[in-house]
XYZ file of C-alpha atoms in Angstrom:
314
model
C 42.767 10.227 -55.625
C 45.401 7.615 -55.842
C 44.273 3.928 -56.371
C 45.420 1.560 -53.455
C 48.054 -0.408 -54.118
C 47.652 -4.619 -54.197
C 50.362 -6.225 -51.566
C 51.700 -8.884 -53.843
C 53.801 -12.271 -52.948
C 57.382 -12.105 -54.240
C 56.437 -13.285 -57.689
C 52.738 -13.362 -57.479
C 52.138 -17.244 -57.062
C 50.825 -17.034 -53.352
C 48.154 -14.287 -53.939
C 46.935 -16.412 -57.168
C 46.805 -19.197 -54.715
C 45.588 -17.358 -51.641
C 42.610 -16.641 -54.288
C 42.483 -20.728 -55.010
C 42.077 -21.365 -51.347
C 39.769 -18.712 -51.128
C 37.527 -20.059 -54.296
C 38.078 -23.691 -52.184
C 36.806 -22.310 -49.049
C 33.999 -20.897 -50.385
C 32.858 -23.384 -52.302
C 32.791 -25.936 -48.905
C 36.583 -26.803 -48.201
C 37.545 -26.862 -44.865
C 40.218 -23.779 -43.972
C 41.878 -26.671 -42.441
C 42.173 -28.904 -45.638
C 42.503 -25.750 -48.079
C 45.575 -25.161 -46.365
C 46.793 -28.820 -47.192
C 46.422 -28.355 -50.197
C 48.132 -25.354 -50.903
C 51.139 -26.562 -49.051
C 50.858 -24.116 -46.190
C 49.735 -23.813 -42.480
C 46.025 -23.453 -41.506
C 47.131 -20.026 -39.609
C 49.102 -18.561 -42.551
C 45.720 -19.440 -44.784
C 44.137 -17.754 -42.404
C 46.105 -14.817 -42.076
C 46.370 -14.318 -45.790
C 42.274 -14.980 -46.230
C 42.324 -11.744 -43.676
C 44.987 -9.626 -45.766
C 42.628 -10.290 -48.923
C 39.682 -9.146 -47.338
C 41.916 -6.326 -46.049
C 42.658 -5.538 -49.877
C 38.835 -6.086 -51.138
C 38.061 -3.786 -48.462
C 34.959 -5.467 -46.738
C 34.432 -9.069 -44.962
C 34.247 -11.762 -47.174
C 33.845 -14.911 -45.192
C 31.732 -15.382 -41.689
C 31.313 -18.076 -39.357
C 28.176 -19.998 -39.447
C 28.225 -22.559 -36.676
C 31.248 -24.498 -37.440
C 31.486 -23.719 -41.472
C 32.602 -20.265 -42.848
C 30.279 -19.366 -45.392
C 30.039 -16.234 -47.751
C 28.787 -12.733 -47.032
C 27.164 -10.845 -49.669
C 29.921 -8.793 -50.751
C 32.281 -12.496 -50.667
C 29.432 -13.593 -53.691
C 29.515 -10.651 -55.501
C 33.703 -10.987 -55.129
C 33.597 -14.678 -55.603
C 32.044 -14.561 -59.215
C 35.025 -12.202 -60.197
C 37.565 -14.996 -59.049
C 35.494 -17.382 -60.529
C 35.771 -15.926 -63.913
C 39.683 -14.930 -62.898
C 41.055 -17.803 -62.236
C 39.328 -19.740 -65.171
C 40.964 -17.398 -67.770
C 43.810 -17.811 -66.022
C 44.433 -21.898 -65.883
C 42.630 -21.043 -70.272
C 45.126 -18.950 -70.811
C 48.002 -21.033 -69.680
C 46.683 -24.096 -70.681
C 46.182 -22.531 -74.538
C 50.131 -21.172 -74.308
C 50.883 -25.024 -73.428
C 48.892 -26.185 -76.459
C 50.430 -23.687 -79.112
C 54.082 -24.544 -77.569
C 52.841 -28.226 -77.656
C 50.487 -28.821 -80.187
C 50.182 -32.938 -80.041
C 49.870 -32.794 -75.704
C 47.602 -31.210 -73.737
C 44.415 -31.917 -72.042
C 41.016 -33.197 -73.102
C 38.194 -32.178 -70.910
C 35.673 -34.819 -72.002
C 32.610 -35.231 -70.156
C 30.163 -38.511 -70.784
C 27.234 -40.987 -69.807
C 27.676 -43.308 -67.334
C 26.571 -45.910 -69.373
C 29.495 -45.196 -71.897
C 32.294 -45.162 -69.211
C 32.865 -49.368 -69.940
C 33.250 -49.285 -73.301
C 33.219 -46.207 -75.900
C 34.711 -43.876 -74.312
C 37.782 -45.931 -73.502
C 37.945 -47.392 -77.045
C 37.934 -43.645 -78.552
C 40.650 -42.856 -75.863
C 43.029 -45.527 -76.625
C 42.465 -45.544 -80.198
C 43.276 -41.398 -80.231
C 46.264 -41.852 -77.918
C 47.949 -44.579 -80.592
C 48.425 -41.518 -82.352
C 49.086 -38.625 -79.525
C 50.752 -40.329 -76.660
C 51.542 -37.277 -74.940
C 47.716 -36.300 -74.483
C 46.324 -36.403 -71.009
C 41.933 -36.694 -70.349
C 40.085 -34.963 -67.620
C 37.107 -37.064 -67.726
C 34.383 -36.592 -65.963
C 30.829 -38.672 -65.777
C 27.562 -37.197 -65.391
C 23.852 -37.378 -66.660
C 22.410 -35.729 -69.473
C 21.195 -32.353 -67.860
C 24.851 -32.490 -65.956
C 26.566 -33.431 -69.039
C 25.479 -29.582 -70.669
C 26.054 -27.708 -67.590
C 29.793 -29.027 -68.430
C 29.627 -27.375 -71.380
C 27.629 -24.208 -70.486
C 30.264 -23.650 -67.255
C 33.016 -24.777 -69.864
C 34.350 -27.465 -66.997
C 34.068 -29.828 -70.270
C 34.962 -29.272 -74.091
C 33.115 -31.599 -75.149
C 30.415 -34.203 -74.150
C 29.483 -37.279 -75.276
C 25.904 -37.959 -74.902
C 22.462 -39.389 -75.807
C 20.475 -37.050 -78.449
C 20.664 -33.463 -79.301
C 20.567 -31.003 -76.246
C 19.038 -28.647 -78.356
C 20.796 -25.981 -76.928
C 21.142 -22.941 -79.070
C 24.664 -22.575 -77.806
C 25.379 -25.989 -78.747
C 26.291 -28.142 -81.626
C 26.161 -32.042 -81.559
C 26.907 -34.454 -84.225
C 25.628 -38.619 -84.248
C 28.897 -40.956 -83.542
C 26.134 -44.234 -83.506
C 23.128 -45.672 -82.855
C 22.662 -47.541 -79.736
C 20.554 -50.497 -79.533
C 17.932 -50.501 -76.422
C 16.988 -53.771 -75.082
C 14.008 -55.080 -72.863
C 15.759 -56.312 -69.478
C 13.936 -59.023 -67.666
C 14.753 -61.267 -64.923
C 16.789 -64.466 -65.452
C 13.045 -66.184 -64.123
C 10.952 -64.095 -65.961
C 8.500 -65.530 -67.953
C 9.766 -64.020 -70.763
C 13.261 -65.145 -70.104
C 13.486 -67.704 -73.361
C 12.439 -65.261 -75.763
C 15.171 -63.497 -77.981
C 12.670 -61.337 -79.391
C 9.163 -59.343 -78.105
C 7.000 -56.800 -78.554
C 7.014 -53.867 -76.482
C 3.302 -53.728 -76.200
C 3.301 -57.432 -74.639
C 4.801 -56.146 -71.196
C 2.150 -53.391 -71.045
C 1.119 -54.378 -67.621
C 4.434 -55.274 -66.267
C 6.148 -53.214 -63.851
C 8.746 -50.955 -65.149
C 11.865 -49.150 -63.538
C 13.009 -46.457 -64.936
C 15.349 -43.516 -64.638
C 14.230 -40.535 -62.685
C 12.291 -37.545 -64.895
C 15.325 -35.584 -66.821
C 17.490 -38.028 -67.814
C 17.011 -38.643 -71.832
C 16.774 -42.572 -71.135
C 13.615 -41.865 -69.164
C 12.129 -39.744 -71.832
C 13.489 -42.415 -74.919
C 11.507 -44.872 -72.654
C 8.702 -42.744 -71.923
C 8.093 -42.121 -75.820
C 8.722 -45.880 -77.125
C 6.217 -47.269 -74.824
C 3.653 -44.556 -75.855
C 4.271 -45.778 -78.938
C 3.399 -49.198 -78.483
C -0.040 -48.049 -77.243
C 0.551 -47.509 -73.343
C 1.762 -45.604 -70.308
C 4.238 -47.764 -68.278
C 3.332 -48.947 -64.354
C 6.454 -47.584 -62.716
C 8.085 -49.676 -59.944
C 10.998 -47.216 -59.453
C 12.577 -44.637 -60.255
C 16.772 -44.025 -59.982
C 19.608 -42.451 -61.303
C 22.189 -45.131 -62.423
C 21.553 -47.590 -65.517
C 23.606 -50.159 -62.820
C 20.798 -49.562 -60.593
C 17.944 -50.505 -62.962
C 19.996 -53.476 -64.083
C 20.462 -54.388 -60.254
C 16.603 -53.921 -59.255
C 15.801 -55.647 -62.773
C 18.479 -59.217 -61.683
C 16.131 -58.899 -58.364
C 13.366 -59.540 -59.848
C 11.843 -56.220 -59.826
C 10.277 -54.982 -63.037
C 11.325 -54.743 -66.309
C 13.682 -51.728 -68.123
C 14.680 -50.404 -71.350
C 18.681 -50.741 -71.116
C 21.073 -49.646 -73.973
C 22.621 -52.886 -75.213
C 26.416 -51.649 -75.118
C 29.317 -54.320 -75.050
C 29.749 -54.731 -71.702
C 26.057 -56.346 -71.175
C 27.069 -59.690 -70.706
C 23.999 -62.796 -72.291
C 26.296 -65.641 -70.298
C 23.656 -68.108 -69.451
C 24.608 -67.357 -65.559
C 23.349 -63.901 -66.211
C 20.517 -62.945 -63.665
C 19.115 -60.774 -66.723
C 18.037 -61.816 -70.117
C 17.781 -58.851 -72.893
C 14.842 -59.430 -75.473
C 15.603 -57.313 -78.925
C 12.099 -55.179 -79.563
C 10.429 -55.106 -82.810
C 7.706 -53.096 -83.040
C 9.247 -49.873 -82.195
C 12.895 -48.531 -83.065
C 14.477 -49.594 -80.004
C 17.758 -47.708 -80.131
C 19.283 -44.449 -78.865
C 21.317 -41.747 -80.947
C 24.757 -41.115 -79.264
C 26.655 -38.307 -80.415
C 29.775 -35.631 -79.423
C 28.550 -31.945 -78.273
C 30.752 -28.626 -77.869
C 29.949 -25.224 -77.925
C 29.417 -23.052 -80.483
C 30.607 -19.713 -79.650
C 34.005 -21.225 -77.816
C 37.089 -22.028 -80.059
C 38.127 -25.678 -79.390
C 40.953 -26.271 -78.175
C 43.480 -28.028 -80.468
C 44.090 -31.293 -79.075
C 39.978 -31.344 -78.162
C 39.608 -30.620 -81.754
C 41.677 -33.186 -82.695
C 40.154 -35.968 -80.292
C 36.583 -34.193 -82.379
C 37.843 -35.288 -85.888
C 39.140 -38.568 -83.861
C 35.569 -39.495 -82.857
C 34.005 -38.249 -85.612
C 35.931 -40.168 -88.025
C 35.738 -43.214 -86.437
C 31.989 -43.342 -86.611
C 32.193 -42.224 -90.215
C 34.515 -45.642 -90.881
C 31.979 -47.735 -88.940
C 29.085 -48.530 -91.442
C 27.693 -50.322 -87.813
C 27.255 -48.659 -83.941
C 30.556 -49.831 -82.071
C 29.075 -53.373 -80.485
């Protein structure tokens, strides 16, 4: 029986993009604005979304209301383009890197909290040395932060503790100081230093389950001998700090450089001393996937500059 033959664009670049636009679509882009993007009309996508289903031989896309959304057989094709198109942009992108060795890209992934001040230190520090290397960056919590790594839209993360992940190594870069946060009129306000046990019966706010700041705060005040009285729960360290100038509640917050103690400040950060009030921050990639060279490089980078530092980076 002889194999059908795949219809292919002059030098192939439209069918590897008419698979982009399809990957686009599927995932939620208009047919309207996947078509912007690849530079073409929203009839020729169209036409060319219906030669590809022509060539996969079954209906890959239907209507749903006003959204075209996947058939079962456009899933099942999907995860091959998936997996297609990533060794593809790999591929290319590792040619780029062997050809260029000092360029390339750095898929780093991180903690909001560390978007103001390590991660652009590390950044501008590394590119003194490799101008020519370009980040992806991307910001995310600490379940989202190994999904990046897992999906290998990230090669490497910089986060708060060990995943403990068995397809994932992490090394310490510093140890991040946690302060109590209390309102500007709170009437702990003068204090530079407190107990963690003496706000027992204050209100807290604190991170939403699954984020490691909620369990780091969780443990700490089970250590000082009670379960805190949550006000609310969120999903941004800004938003704790925000509820906290408003007179809220209380919150563990890590104490990174960009915490401003101006007298002006609607929040006032007390140092705790009866339990280790601090946070491990380190760099994650994984195991089983070869890291890129100029990722590697920006690895030895951070590494090495927390192995000069005999203090965190405050």
């Amino acid at each position: 029986m002889t194999a059908p033959v795949t219809r292919r664009g002059k030098n192939g670049a439209m069918d590897l993009q008419v698979l982009r636009s399809f990957q686009a679509v599927a995932e939620g882009t208009t047919v309207t604005d996947a078509a912007t993007d690849a530079g073409i009309t929203q009839p020729a996508l169209s036409r060319a979304l219906a030669r590809l289903e022509d060539e996969v031989g079954a209906a890959l896309l239907q209507r749903v209301g006003r959204v075209l959304r996947l058939t079962p057989a456009g899933r099942v094709f999907k995860e091959y383009v998936d997996g297609m198109l990533d060794n593809y942009d790999r591929g290319r992108r590792a040619v780029a890197e062997m050809v260029h060795p000092d360029s390339g890209v750095v898929s780093l992934a991180f903690l909001h909290t560390l978007g103001t001040w390590l991660v652009p230190r590390l950044v501008t520090d590394f590119r003194r040395t490799f101008p020519q290397a370009q980040f992806e960056l991307h910001q995310d919590g600490e379940m989202g932060l190994t999904r990046h790594l897992l999906d290998t839209t990230a090669d490497l993360v910089i986060t708060s503790s060990d995943p403990g992940h068995p397809l994932i190594t992490w090394r310490r870069l510093l140890v991040e100081p946690l302060r109590l946060a209390v309102p500007a009129r709170h009437r702990l306000a003068r204090r530079r230093r407190i107990r963690l046990a003496e706000v027992a019966e204050e209100r807290f706010i604190l991170l939403k389950q699954g984020y490691g700041l909620r369990d780091i705060t969780a443990a700490l005040c089970r250590e000082a001998g009670f379960t805190p009285v949550i006000a609310f729960e969120g999903e941004e360290v800004e938003t704790l700090r925000g509820l906290v100038a408003a007179g809220l509640g209380v919150s563990l917050i890590p104490s990174s450089p960009d915490i401003t103690a101006a007298s002006e400040s609607p929040i006032r950060y007390l140092e705790i001393t009866d339990v280790r009030g601090a946070r491990d921050i380190g760099i994650a990639w994984l195991s089983s996937r070869a890291v890129p060279p100029i990722a590697r490089r920006f690895l030895d980078h951070a590494l090495r500059t927390s192995a000069d530092r005999a203090t965190p980076m405050t």
